[in-house]
Amino acid sequence: MGLDKSLFAIHPEVQAALADKAAVVALESTIISHGLPSPRNVTVAREIEQNVRDGGAVPATIAIIDGVVRVGLTSAELEILGDPKSNVTKVSTRDLGPILATGGHGATTVSATTHIAMLAGIKFFATGGLGGVHRGAVETWDVSADLMTLAMNQITIVCAGVKSILDIGATLERLETIGVTVAGYGTDKFPGFYRADSGFGVPWRVDSPQEAADFGKYRDAISAPGAVVIAKPVSPANELDLELHDRVLASGLAQADLQGIVGKDVTPFLLDWFHTQTNNQSLEVNVILINANAKLAGQIALAASK
Ligand code: PSU
Ligand code: MN
Protein backbone atom coordinates (compact mmCIF):
# COMPACT_ATOMS: atom_id res chain seq x y z
CA MET A 1 0.00 0.00 0.00
CA GLY A 2 1.45 3.34 -0.98
CA LEU A 3 1.30 6.61 0.82
CA ASP A 4 -1.90 8.62 0.66
CA LYS A 5 -0.60 11.47 -1.50
CA SER A 6 -3.33 13.86 -0.45
CA LEU A 7 -1.90 13.74 3.07
CA PHE A 8 1.66 14.23 1.93
CA ALA A 9 3.07 17.14 -0.07
CA ILE A 10 6.71 17.51 -1.07
CA HIS A 11 7.80 21.02 -2.03
CA PRO A 12 8.70 21.15 -5.77
CA GLU A 13 12.30 22.21 -5.08
CA VAL A 14 12.78 19.29 -2.69
CA GLN A 15 11.06 16.93 -5.11
CA ALA A 16 13.36 18.01 -7.93
CA ALA A 17 16.46 17.60 -5.77
CA LEU A 18 15.38 14.11 -4.70
CA ALA A 19 14.67 13.12 -8.30
CA ASP A 20 18.18 14.31 -9.21
CA LYS A 21 19.70 12.41 -6.27
CA ALA A 22 21.02 15.78 -5.13
CA ALA A 23 21.73 16.70 -1.52
CA VAL A 24 18.68 17.32 0.71
CA VAL A 25 18.62 17.95 4.47
CA ALA A 26 15.50 17.54 6.61
CA LEU A 27 14.84 20.08 9.36
CA GLU A 28 12.47 19.69 12.29
CA SER A 29 9.82 22.22 13.23
CA THR A 30 9.32 21.74 16.98
CA ILE A 31 12.34 23.93 17.53
CA ILE A 32 10.46 26.71 15.69
CA SER A 33 7.14 26.38 17.53
CA HIS A 34 8.22 25.13 20.95
CA GLY A 35 11.98 25.67 21.23
CA LEU A 36 12.50 29.33 20.35
CA PRO A 37 10.52 32.46 21.25
CA SER A 38 8.37 34.34 18.71
CA PRO A 39 9.07 36.29 16.53
CA ARG A 40 12.78 35.39 16.53
CA ASN A 41 11.84 31.76 15.78
CA VAL A 42 10.73 32.52 12.22
CA THR A 43 13.88 34.51 11.45
CA VAL A 44 15.99 31.66 12.81
CA ALA A 45 14.02 29.07 10.83
CA ARG A 46 14.98 30.95 7.66
CA GLU A 47 18.61 31.24 8.77
CA ILE A 48 18.75 27.50 9.37
CA GLU A 49 17.47 26.84 5.85
CA GLN A 50 20.03 29.27 4.43
CA ASN A 51 22.81 27.46 6.28
CA VAL A 52 21.77 24.16 4.73
CA ARG A 53 22.02 25.88 1.33
CA ASP A 54 25.42 27.34 2.22
CA GLY A 55 26.53 23.79 3.02
CA GLY A 56 25.48 22.70 -0.47
CA ALA A 57 22.07 21.07 0.01
CA VAL A 58 18.35 21.83 -0.35
CA PRO A 59 16.56 22.33 3.00
CA ALA A 60 13.32 20.47 3.69
CA THR A 61 11.67 21.76 6.84
CA ILE A 62 8.99 19.27 7.85
CA ALA A 63 5.68 20.06 9.54
CA ILE A 64 1.96 19.37 9.34
CA ILE A 65 -0.11 22.29 8.06
CA ASP A 66 -3.90 21.93 8.16
CA GLY A 67 -3.59 18.19 8.49
CA VAL A 68 -1.22 17.77 5.53
CA VAL A 69 2.37 16.55 5.94
CA ARG A 70 4.61 19.12 4.26
CA VAL A 71 8.19 18.31 3.31
CA GLY A 72 9.67 21.71 2.53
CA LEU A 73 7.72 24.76 3.65
CA THR A 74 6.83 28.06 2.05
CA SER A 75 7.66 31.29 3.80
CA ALA A 76 3.99 31.70 4.77
CA GLU A 77 3.95 28.21 6.29
CA LEU A 78 7.01 29.03 8.41
CA GLU A 79 5.10 32.08 9.69
CA ILE A 80 2.14 29.92 10.67
CA LEU A 81 4.39 27.57 12.64
CA GLY A 82 6.15 30.40 14.41
CA ASP A 83 3.00 32.27 15.42
CA PRO A 84 1.92 31.46 19.01
CA LYS A 85 -1.68 32.17 17.92
CA SER A 86 -1.64 29.34 15.37
CA ASN A 87 -2.25 26.65 18.00
CA VAL A 88 0.53 24.38 16.75
CA THR A 89 0.74 20.94 18.40
CA LYS A 90 4.12 19.40 19.23
CA VAL A 91 3.98 16.20 17.19
CA SER A 92 6.01 13.13 18.01
CA THR A 93 5.59 9.89 16.04
CA ARG A 94 2.67 8.80 18.25
CA ASP A 95 0.84 12.05 17.39
CA LEU A 96 1.07 11.74 13.58
CA GLY A 97 -2.15 9.75 13.14
CA PRO A 98 -4.21 12.01 15.42
CA ILE A 99 -2.97 15.30 13.91
CA LEU A 100 -3.76 14.08 10.39
CA ALA A 101 -7.12 12.76 11.53
CA THR A 102 -8.09 16.05 13.17
CA GLY A 103 -6.61 18.34 10.53
CA GLY A 104 -4.56 20.65 12.73
CA HIS A 105 -1.13 22.26 12.54
CA GLY A 106 1.71 20.15 13.89
CA ALA A 107 5.37 20.84 14.52
CA THR A 108 7.40 17.67 14.24
CA THR A 109 10.01 16.56 16.78
CA VAL A 110 13.19 14.71 15.86
CA SER A 111 11.15 11.53 16.14
CA ALA A 112 8.31 12.49 13.78
CA THR A 113 10.64 14.41 11.43
CA THR A 114 12.87 11.37 11.06
CA HIS A 115 9.90 9.15 10.21
CA ILE A 116 8.62 11.56 7.56
CA ALA A 117 12.07 12.28 6.12
CA MET A 118 12.66 8.57 5.56
CA LEU A 119 9.26 8.22 3.86
CA ALA A 120 10.24 11.05 1.54
CA GLY A 121 13.66 9.52 0.83
CA ILE A 122 15.72 12.08 2.77
CA LYS A 123 18.67 10.60 4.64
CA PHE A 124 20.20 13.66 6.33
CA PHE A 125 18.82 15.77 9.12
CA ALA A 126 20.02 18.69 11.25
CA THR A 127 18.76 19.70 14.67
CA GLY A 128 19.96 21.45 17.82
CA GLY A 129 20.01 18.82 20.49
CA LEU A 130 18.45 15.35 20.50
CA GLY A 131 15.94 14.30 23.09
CA GLY A 132 17.04 11.52 25.42
CA VAL A 133 16.85 10.15 28.93
CA HIS A 134 15.71 12.76 31.45
CA ARG A 135 17.27 13.17 34.86
CA GLY A 136 15.27 11.10 37.32
CA ALA A 137 14.05 8.80 34.52
CA VAL A 138 14.40 5.81 36.83
CA GLU A 139 11.38 7.23 38.67
CA THR A 140 9.52 9.05 35.86
CA TRP A 141 10.32 6.85 32.84
CA ASP A 142 10.74 10.09 30.86
CA VAL A 143 12.76 9.04 27.84
CA SER A 144 12.30 10.92 24.56
CA ALA A 145 10.62 9.14 21.66
CA ASP A 146 13.56 10.48 19.61
CA LEU A 147 15.59 7.47 20.78
CA MET A 148 13.07 4.87 19.58
CA THR A 149 12.88 6.45 16.15
CA LEU A 150 16.65 6.78 15.80
CA ALA A 151 16.94 3.07 16.56
CA MET A 152 14.70 2.24 13.64
CA ASN A 153 15.78 4.60 10.86
CA GLN A 154 18.88 4.78 8.70
CA ILE A 155 19.22 8.53 8.88
CA THR A 156 22.30 10.64 9.58
CA ILE A 157 21.54 13.40 12.06
CA VAL A 158 23.78 16.32 12.95
CA CYS A 159 23.27 17.77 16.43
CA ALA A 160 25.19 19.37 19.29
CA GLY A 161 24.80 16.22 21.34
CA VAL A 162 21.75 15.84 23.53
CA LYS A 163 20.22 18.67 25.49
CA SER A 164 22.14 19.31 28.68
CA ILE A 165 18.88 19.28 30.63
CA LEU A 166 19.05 15.47 30.24
CA ASP A 167 20.94 12.69 31.93
CA ILE A 168 23.68 12.59 29.29
CA GLY A 169 25.45 9.47 30.57
CA ALA A 170 22.20 7.52 30.64
CA THR A 171 21.30 8.77 27.15
CA LEU A 172 24.63 7.58 25.75
CA GLU A 173 24.05 4.18 27.37
CA ARG A 174 20.61 3.96 25.76
CA LEU A 175 21.99 4.99 22.36
CA GLU A 176 24.50 2.16 22.64
CA THR A 177 21.83 -0.37 23.60
CA ILE A 178 19.48 0.54 20.76
CA GLY A 179 22.15 0.45 18.06
CA VAL A 180 22.62 4.12 17.26
CA THR A 181 26.06 5.13 16.00
CA VAL A 182 27.51 8.18 17.77
CA ALA A 183 30.48 10.10 16.39
CA GLY A 184 32.05 13.32 17.60
CA TYR A 185 32.73 15.82 14.83
CA GLY A 186 36.32 16.99 15.26
CA THR A 187 36.25 15.89 18.89
CA ASP A 188 36.64 12.87 21.15
CA LYS A 189 34.16 14.37 23.62
CA PHE A 190 30.40 14.16 23.44
CA PRO A 191 29.04 17.71 23.22
CA GLY A 192 26.52 18.91 25.80
CA PHE A 193 24.34 21.25 23.69
CA TYR A 194 24.87 24.60 25.49
CA ARG A 195 28.33 23.32 26.46
CA ALA A 196 31.01 22.03 24.08
CA ASP A 197 32.05 19.12 26.28
CA SER A 198 29.58 17.10 28.36
CA GLY A 199 32.42 15.30 30.12
CA PHE A 200 31.55 12.02 28.35
CA GLY A 201 33.56 10.44 25.54
CA VAL A 202 32.29 9.30 22.14
CA PRO A 203 32.75 5.84 20.63
CA TRP A 204 33.71 7.24 17.20
CA ARG A 205 35.14 10.40 15.73
CA VAL A 206 35.01 11.96 12.24
CA ASP A 207 36.88 15.01 11.02
CA SER A 208 35.35 15.82 7.65
CA PRO A 209 31.96 15.75 5.89
CA GLN A 210 33.18 12.86 3.74
CA GLU A 211 34.10 10.76 6.79
CA ALA A 212 30.69 11.48 8.29
CA ALA A 213 28.92 10.58 5.02
CA ASP A 214 30.87 7.31 4.83
CA PHE A 215 29.56 6.14 8.20
CA GLY A 216 26.04 6.29 6.79
CA LYS A 217 27.03 4.79 3.45
CA TYR A 218 28.62 1.71 5.01
CA ARG A 219 25.89 1.44 7.64
CA ASP A 220 23.43 1.13 4.76
CA ALA A 221 25.69 -1.30 2.92
CA ILE A 222 25.63 -3.69 5.88
CA SER A 223 21.96 -2.98 6.68
CA ALA A 224 22.59 -1.85 10.25
CA PRO A 225 19.18 -0.50 11.21
CA GLY A 226 19.88 2.61 13.27
CA ALA A 227 20.80 6.24 12.84
CA VAL A 228 24.23 7.81 12.68
CA VAL A 229 24.49 10.74 15.08
CA ILE A 230 27.15 13.29 14.15
CA ALA A 231 27.71 15.31 17.30
CA LYS A 232 29.22 18.70 16.60
CA PRO A 233 30.15 20.85 19.61
CA VAL A 234 29.33 24.53 19.77
CA SER A 235 32.62 26.42 19.58
CA PRO A 236 34.02 26.98 23.10
CA ALA A 237 33.99 30.75 22.48
CA ASN A 238 30.18 30.61 22.15
CA GLU A 239 29.18 28.19 24.89
CA LEU A 240 27.08 29.11 27.90
CA ASP A 241 29.01 29.91 31.08
CA LEU A 242 29.22 26.69 33.13
CA GLU A 243 28.27 28.23 36.46
CA LEU A 244 25.27 30.01 34.89
CA HIS A 245 24.27 26.81 33.08
CA ASP A 246 24.33 24.67 36.21
CA ARG A 247 22.51 27.24 38.31
CA VAL A 248 19.70 27.78 35.79
CA LEU A 249 19.36 24.05 35.17
CA ALA A 250 18.97 23.35 38.88
CA SER A 251 16.31 26.04 39.31
CA GLY A 252 14.52 24.93 36.14
CA LEU A 253 14.34 21.30 37.23
CA ALA A 254 13.05 22.40 40.64
CA GLN A 255 10.41 24.65 39.02
CA ALA A 256 9.26 21.93 36.64
CA ASP A 257 8.82 19.64 39.62
CA LEU A 258 7.00 22.30 41.64
CA GLN A 259 4.62 23.12 38.78
CA GLY A 260 4.00 19.45 38.01
CA ILE A 261 5.22 19.72 34.42
CA VAL A 262 5.17 16.27 32.79
CA GLY A 263 5.17 14.52 29.42
CA LYS A 264 5.74 16.49 26.24
CA ASP A 265 5.73 19.83 28.13
CA VAL A 266 8.95 19.13 30.04
CA THR A 267 11.47 19.96 27.30
CA PRO A 268 9.74 23.18 26.05
CA PHE A 269 9.38 24.32 29.67
CA LEU A 270 13.06 23.84 30.44
CA LEU A 271 14.25 25.44 27.18
CA ASP A 272 12.04 28.46 27.87
CA TRP A 273 13.26 28.60 31.47
CA PHE A 274 16.83 28.77 30.18
CA HIS A 275 16.01 31.55 27.72
CA THR A 276 14.30 33.73 30.32
CA GLN A 277 16.69 33.02 33.20
CA THR A 278 19.86 33.61 31.17
CA ASN A 279 18.54 36.83 29.58
CA ASN A 280 18.49 34.99 26.26
CA GLN A 281 22.14 33.96 26.42
CA SER A 282 21.02 30.35 26.01
CA LEU A 283 18.92 31.45 23.03
CA GLU A 284 21.98 32.89 21.30
CA VAL A 285 23.94 29.67 21.93
CA ASN A 286 21.01 27.65 20.59
CA VAL A 287 20.82 29.76 17.42
CA ILE A 288 24.57 29.55 16.80
CA LEU A 289 24.72 25.81 17.21
CA ILE A 290 21.65 24.98 15.13
CA ASN A 291 22.97 27.11 12.28
CA ALA A 292 26.37 25.44 12.45
CA ASN A 293 24.72 22.01 12.49
CA ALA A 294 22.57 22.89 9.47
CA LYS A 295 25.61 23.93 7.45
CA LEU A 296 27.52 20.79 8.36
CA ALA A 297 24.52 18.60 7.50
CA GLY A 298 24.40 20.31 4.10
CA GLN A 299 28.09 19.54 3.59
CA ILE A 300 27.64 15.90 4.62
CA ALA A 301 24.62 15.46 2.34
CA LEU A 302 26.61 17.01 -0.50
CA ALA A 303 29.58 14.71 0.11
CA ALA A 304 27.22 11.71 0.14
CA SER A 305 25.61 12.75 -3.15
CA LYS A 306 28.90 12.67 -5.03
N1 PSU B 1 16.58 20.74 20.05
C1 PSU B 1 16.49 22.09 20.21
N2 PSU B 1 15.27 22.61 20.50
C2 PSU B 1 14.13 21.84 20.54
C3 PSU B 1 14.23 20.43 20.36
C4 PSU B 1 15.48 19.94 20.12
O1 PSU B 1 17.50 22.80 20.12
O2 PSU B 1 13.04 22.38 20.75
C5 PSU B 1 13.00 19.56 20.35
C6 PSU B 1 13.18 18.49 19.27
O3 PSU B 1 12.06 18.56 18.42
C7 PSU B 1 13.24 17.19 20.01
C8 PSU B 1 12.30 17.50 21.12
O4 PSU B 1 12.84 16.09 19.24
O5 PSU B 1 12.72 18.80 21.53
C9 PSU B 1 12.37 16.47 22.23
O6 PSU B 1 11.24 16.58 23.03
P1 PSU B 1 10.98 15.46 24.15
O7 PSU B 1 12.09 15.62 25.13
O8 PSU B 1 9.62 15.81 24.72
O9 PSU B 1 10.99 14.15 23.46
MN1 MN C 1 9.56 13.24 27.56
CSV table of C-alpha atoms in Angstrom, one decimal, residues 131-145 147 165-174 253 257 263 266 270:
chain,number,residue,atom,x,y,z
A,131,GLY,CA,15.9,14.3,23.1
A,132,GLY,CA,17.0,11.5,25.4
A,133,VAL,CA,16.8,10.2,28.9
A,134,HIS,CA,15.7,12.8,31.4
A,135,ARG,CA,17.3,13.2,34.9
A,136,GLY,CA,15.3,11.1,37.3
A,137,ALA,CA,14.0,8.8,34.5
A,138,VAL,CA,14.4,5.8,36.8
A,139,GLU,CA,11.4,7.2,38.7
A,140,THR,CA,9.5,9.0,35.9
A,141,TRP,CA,10.3,6.8,32.8
A,142,ASP,CA,10.7,10.1,30.9
A,143,VAL,CA,12.8,9.0,27.8
A,144,SER,CA,12.3,10.9,24.6
A,145,ALA,CA,10.6,9.1,21.7
A,147,LEU,CA,15.6,7.5,20.8
A,165,ILE,CA,18.9,19.3,30.6
A,166,LEU,CA,19.0,15.5,30.2
A,167,ASP,CA,20.9,12.7,31.9
A,168,ILE,CA,23.7,12.6,29.3
A,169,GLY,CA,25.4,9.5,30.6
A,170,ALA,CA,22.2,7.5,30.6
A,171,THR,CA,21.3,8.8,27.2
A,172,LEU,CA,24.6,7.6,25.8
A,173,GLU,CA,24.0,4.2,27.4
A,174,ARG,CA,20.6,4.0,25.8
A,253,LEU,CA,14.3,21.3,37.2
A,257,ASP,CA,8.8,19.6,39.6
A,263,GLY,CA,5.2,14.5,29.4
A,266,VAL,CA,9.0,19.1,30.0
A,270,LEU,CA,13.1,23.8,30.4
